[in-house]
mmCIF file of N, CA and C in Angstrom:
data_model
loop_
_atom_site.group_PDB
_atom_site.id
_atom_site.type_symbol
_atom_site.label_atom_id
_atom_site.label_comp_id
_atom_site.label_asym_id
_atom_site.label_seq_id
_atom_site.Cartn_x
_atom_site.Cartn_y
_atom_site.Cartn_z
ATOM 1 N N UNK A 364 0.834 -1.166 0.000
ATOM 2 C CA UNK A 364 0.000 0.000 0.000
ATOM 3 C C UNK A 364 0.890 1.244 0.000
ATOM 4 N N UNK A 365 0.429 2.702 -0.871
ATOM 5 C CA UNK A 365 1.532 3.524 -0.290
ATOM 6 C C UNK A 365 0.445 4.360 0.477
ATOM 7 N N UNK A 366 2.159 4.902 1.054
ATOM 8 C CA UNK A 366 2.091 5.945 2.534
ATOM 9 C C UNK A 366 1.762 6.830 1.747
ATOM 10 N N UNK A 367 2.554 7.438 0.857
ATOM 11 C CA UNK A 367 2.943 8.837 0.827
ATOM 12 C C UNK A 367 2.920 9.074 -0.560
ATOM 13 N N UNK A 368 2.209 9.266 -1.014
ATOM 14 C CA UNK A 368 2.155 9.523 -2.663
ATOM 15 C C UNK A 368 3.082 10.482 -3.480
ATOM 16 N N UNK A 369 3.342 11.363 -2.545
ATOM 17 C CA UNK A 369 4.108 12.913 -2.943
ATOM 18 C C UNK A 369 5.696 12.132 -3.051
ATOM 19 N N UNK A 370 5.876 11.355 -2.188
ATOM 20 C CA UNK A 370 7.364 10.189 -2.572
ATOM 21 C C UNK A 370 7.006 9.237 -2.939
ATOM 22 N N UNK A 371 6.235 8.646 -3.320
ATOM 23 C CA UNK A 371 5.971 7.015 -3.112
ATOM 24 C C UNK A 371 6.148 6.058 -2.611
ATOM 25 N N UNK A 372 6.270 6.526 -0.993
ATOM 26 C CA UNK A 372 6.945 5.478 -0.062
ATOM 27 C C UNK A 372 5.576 4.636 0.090
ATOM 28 N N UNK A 373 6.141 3.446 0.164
ATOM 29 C CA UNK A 373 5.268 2.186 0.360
ATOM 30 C C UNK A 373 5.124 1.579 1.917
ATOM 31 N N UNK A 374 3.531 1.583 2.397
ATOM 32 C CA UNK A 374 3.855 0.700 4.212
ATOM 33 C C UNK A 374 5.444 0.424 3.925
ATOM 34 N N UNK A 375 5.597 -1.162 3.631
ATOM 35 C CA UNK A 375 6.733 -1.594 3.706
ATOM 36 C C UNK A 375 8.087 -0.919 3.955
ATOM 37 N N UNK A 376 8.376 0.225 3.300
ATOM 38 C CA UNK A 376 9.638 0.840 3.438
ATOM 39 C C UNK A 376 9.115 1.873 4.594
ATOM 40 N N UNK A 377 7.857 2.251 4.934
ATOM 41 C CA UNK A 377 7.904 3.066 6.647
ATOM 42 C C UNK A 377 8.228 1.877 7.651
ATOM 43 N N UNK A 378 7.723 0.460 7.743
ATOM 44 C CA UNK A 378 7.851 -0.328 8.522
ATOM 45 C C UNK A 378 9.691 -1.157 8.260
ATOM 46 N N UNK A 379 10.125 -0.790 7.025
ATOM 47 C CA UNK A 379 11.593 -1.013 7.481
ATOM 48 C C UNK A 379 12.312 -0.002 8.079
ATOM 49 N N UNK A 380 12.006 1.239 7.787
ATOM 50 C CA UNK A 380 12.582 2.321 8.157
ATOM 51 C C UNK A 380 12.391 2.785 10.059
ATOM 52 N N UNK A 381 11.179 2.001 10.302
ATOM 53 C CA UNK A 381 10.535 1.715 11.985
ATOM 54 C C UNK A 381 11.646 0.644 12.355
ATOM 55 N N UNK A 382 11.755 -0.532 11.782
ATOM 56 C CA UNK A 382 12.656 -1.440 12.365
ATOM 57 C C UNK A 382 13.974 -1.175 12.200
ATOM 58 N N UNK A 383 14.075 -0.555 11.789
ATOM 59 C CA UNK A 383 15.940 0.320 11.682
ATOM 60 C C UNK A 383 16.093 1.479 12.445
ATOM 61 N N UNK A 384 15.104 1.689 13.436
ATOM 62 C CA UNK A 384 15.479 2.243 14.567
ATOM 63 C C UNK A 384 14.532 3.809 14.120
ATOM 64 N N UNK A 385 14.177 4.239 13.099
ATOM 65 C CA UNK A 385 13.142 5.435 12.789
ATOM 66 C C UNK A 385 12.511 5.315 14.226
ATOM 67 N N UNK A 386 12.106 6.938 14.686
ATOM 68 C CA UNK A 386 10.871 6.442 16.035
ATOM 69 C C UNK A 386 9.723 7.763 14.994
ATOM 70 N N UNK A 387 9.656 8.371 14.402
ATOM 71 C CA UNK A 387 8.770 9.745 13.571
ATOM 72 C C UNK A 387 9.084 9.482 12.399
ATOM 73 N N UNK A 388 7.922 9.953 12.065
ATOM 74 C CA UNK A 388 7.537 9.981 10.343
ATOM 75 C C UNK A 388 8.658 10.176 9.751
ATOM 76 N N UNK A 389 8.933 11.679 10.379
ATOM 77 C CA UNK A 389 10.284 12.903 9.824
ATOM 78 C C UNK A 389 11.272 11.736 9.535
ATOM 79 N N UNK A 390 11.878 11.189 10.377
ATOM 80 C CA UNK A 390 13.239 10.516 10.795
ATOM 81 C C UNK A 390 12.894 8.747 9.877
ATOM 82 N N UNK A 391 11.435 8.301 9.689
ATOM 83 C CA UNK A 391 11.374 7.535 8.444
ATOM 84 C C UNK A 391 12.179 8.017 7.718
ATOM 85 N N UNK A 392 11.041 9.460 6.743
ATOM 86 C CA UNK A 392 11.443 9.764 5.213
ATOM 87 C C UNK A 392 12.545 10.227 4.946
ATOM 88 N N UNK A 393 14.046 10.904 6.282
ATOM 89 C CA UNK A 393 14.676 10.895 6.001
ATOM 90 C C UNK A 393 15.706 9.905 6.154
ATOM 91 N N UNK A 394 15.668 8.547 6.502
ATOM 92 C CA UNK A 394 15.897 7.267 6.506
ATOM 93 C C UNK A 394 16.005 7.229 4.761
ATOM 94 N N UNK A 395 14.814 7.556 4.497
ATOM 95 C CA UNK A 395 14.355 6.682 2.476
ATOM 96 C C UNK A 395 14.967 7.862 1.856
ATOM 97 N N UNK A 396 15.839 9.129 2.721
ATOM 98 C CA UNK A 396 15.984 10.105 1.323
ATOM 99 C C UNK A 396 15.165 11.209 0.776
ATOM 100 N N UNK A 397 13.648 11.463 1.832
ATOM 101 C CA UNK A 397 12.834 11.779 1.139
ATOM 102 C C UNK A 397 12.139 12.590 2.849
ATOM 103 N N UNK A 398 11.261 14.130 2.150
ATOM 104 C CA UNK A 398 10.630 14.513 3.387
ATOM 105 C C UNK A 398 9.147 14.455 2.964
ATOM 106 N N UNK A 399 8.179 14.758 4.468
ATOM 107 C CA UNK A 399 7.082 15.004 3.365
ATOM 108 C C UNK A 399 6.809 16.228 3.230
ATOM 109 N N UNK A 400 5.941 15.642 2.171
ATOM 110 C CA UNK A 400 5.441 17.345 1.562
ATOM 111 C C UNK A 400 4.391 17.822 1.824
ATOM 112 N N UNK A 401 3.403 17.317 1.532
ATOM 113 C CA UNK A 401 1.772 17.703 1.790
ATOM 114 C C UNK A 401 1.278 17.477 3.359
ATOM 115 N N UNK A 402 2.041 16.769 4.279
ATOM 116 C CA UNK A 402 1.541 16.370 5.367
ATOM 117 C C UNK A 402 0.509 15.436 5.393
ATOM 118 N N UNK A 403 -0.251 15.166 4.022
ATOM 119 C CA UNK A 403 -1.332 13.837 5.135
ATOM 120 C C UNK A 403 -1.087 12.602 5.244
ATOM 121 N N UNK A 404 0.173 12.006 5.029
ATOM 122 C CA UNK A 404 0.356 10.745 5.293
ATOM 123 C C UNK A 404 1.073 10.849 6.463
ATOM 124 N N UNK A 405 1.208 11.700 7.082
ATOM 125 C CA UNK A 405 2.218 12.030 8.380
ATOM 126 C C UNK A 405 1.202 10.784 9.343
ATOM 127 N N UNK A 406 0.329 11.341 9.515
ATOM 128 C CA UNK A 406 -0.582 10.429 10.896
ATOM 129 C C UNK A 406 -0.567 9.078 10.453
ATOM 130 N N UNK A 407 -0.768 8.614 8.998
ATOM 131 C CA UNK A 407 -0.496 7.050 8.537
ATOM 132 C C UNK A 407 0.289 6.528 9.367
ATOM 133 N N UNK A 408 1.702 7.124 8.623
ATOM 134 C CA UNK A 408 3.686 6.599 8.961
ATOM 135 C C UNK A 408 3.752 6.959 9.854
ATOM 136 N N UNK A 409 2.949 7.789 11.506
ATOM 137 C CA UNK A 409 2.954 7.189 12.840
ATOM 138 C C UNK A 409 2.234 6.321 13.133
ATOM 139 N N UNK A 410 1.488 5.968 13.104
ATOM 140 C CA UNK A 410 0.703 5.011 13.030
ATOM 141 C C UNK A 410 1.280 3.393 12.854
ATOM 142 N N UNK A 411 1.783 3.673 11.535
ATOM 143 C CA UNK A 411 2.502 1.826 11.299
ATOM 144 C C UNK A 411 3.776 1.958 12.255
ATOM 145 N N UNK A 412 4.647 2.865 12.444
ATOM 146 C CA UNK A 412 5.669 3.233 13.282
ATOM 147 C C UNK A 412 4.915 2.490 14.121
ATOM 148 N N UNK A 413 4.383 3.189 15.364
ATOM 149 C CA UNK A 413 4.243 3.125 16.618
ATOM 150 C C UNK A 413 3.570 1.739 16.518
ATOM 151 N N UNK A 414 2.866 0.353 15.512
ATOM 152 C CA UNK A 414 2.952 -0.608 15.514
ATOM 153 C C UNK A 414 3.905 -1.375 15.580
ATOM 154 N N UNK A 415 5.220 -0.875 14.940
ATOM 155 C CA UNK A 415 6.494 -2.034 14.362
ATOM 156 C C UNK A 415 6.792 -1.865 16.094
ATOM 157 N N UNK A 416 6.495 -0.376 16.289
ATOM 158 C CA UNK A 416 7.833 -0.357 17.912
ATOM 159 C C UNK A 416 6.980 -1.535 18.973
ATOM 160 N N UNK A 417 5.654 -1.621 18.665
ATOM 161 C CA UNK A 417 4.672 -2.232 19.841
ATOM 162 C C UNK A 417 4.929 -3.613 19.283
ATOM 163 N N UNK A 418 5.156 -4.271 18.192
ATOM 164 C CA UNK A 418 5.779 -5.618 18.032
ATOM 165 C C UNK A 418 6.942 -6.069 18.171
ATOM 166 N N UNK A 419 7.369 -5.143 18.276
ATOM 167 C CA UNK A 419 9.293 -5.331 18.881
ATOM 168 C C UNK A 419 9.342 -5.680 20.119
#
């Protein structure tokens, strides 16, 4: 599914970017290279974040 259309980050690369130690959106997209732009996938990519950290 993607997060973020304005990059095309995909769940998958917010939830690798969560298990590589990301704890915020911010600190994802600049993990992938990428910030956001428009803001509405921000609440998504906390969201799956604060899942990967609660399955860890």
């Amino acid at each position: 599914m993607v997060v973020c259309v304005c990059n095309a980050i995909r769940e998958r690369d917010v939830r690798a970017a969560a298990r590589d130690g990301a704890m915020s959106a911010c600190q994802a997209y600049r993990s992938l290279g990428c910030q956001a732009k428009c803001g509405q996938c921000v609440p998504f990519a906390r969201a799956i974040i604060d899942a990967e950290r609660a399955a860890a």
